Coordinates of C-alpha atoms and ligand atoms in Angstrom, one line a residue:
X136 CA 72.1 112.3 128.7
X137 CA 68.7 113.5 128.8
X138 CA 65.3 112.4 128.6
X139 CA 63.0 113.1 125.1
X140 CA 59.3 113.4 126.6
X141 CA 57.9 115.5 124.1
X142 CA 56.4 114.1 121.0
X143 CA 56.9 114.1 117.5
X144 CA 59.5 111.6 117.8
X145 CA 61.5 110.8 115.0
X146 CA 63.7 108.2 114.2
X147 CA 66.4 106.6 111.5
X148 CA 68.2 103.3 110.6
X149 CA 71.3 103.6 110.9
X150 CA 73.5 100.5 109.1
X151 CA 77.2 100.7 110.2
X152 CA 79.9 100.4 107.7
X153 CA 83.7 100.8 107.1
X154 CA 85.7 103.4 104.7
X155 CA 88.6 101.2 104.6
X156 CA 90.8 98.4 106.6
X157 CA 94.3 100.4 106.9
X158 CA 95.1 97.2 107.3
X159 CA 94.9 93.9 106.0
X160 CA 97.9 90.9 104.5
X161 CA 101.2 92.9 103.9
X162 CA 101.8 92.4 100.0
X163 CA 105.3 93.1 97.7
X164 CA 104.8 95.7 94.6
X165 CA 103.7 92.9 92.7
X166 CA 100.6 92.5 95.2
X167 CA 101.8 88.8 96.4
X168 CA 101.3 88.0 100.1
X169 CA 103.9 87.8 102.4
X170 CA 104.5 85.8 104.8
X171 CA 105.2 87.1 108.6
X172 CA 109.3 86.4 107.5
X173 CA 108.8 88.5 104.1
X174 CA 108.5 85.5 102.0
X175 CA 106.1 85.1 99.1
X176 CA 103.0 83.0 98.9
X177 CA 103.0 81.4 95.5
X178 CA 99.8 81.6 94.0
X179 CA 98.4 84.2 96.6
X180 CA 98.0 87.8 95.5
X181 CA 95.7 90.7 97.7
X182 CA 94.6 94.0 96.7
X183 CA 92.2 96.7 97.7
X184 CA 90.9 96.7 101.2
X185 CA 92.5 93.1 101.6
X186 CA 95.5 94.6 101.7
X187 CA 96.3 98.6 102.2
X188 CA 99.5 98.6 102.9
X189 CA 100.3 102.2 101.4
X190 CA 98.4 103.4 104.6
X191 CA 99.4 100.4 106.3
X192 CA 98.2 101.9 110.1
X193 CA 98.2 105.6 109.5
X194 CA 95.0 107.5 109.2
X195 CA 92.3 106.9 106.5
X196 CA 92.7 109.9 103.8
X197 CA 89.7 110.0 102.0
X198 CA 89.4 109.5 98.4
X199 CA 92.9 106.8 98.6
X200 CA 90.4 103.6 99.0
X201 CA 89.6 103.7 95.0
X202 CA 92.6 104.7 93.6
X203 CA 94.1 101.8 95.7
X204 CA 91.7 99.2 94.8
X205 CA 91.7 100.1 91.0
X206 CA 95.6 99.8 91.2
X207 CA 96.4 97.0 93.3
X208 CA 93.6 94.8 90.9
X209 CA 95.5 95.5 87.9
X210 CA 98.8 94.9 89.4
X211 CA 97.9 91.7 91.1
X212 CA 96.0 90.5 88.1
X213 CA 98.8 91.1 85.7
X214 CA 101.3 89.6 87.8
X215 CA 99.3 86.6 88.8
X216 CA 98.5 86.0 84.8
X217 CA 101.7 85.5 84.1
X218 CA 103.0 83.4 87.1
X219 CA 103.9 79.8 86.1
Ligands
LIG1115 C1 80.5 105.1 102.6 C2 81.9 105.0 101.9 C3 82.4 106.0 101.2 C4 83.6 105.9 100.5 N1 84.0 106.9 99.8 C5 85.2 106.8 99.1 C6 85.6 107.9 98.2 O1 85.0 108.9 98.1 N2 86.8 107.7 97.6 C7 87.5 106.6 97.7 O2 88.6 106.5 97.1 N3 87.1 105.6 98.5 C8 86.0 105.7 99.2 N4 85.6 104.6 100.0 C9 86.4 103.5 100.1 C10 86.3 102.6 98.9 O3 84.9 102.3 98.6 C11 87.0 101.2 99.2 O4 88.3 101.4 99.6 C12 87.0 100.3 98.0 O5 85.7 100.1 97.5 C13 87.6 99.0 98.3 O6 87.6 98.2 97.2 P1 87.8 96.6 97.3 O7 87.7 96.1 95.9 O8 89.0 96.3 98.1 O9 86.6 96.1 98.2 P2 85.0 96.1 98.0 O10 84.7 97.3 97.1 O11 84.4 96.0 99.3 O12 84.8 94.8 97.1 C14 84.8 93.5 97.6 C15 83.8 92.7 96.8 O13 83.9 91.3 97.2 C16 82.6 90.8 97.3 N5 82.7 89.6 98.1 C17 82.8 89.6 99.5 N6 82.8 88.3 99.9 C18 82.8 87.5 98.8 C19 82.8 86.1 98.6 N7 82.9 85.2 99.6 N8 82.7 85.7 97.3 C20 82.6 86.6 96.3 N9 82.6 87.9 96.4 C21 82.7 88.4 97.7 C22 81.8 91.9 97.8 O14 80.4 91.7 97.5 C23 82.3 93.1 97.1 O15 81.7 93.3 95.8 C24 84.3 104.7 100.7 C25 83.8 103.7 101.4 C26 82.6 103.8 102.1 C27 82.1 102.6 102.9

């Protein structure tokens, strides 16, 4: 650390923010959450950030959050039009 005694002095907002959760509810390949014994959820699907299982607590690769999202939607979406 040093001191900054010489002016111009500039400065710039900085507004945190997150690539991706690596994280989130564990989901089957139809996108329906799991409970902690592997059980479904009826009625309760996650995709995207909500749930990235594929890179479930590795390292965030960038350019997988979209592809991801985009392909978790659909699947979830399908599968949860047709549940009865
Ligand atoms: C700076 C940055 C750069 C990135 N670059 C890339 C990249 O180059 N390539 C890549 O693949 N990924 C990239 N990502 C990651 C990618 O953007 C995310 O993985 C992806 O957008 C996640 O999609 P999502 O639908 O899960 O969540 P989000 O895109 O966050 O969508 C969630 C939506 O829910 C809405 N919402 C929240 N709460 C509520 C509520 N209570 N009611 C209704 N709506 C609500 C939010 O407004 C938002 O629109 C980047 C991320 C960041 C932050």
């Amino acid at each position: 650390m040093v001191p900054f005694e010489q002016a111009p002095f500039y400065a710039v907002r900085v507004i945190p923010s997150t690539m991706g959760t690596i994280g989130g509810v564990r989901t089957n390949d139809k996108f329906q959450v799991l409970r902690a014994d592997g059980s479904v959820i009826k009625g309760l699907y996650a995709g995207g950030e909500t749930a990235n299982r594929p890179f479930y607590r590795r390292v965030y690769t960038s350019g997988t959050g979209l592809g991801l999202a985009y392909t978790s939607g659909r699947i979830a979406g399908e599968n949860a039009a047709q549940e009865k």
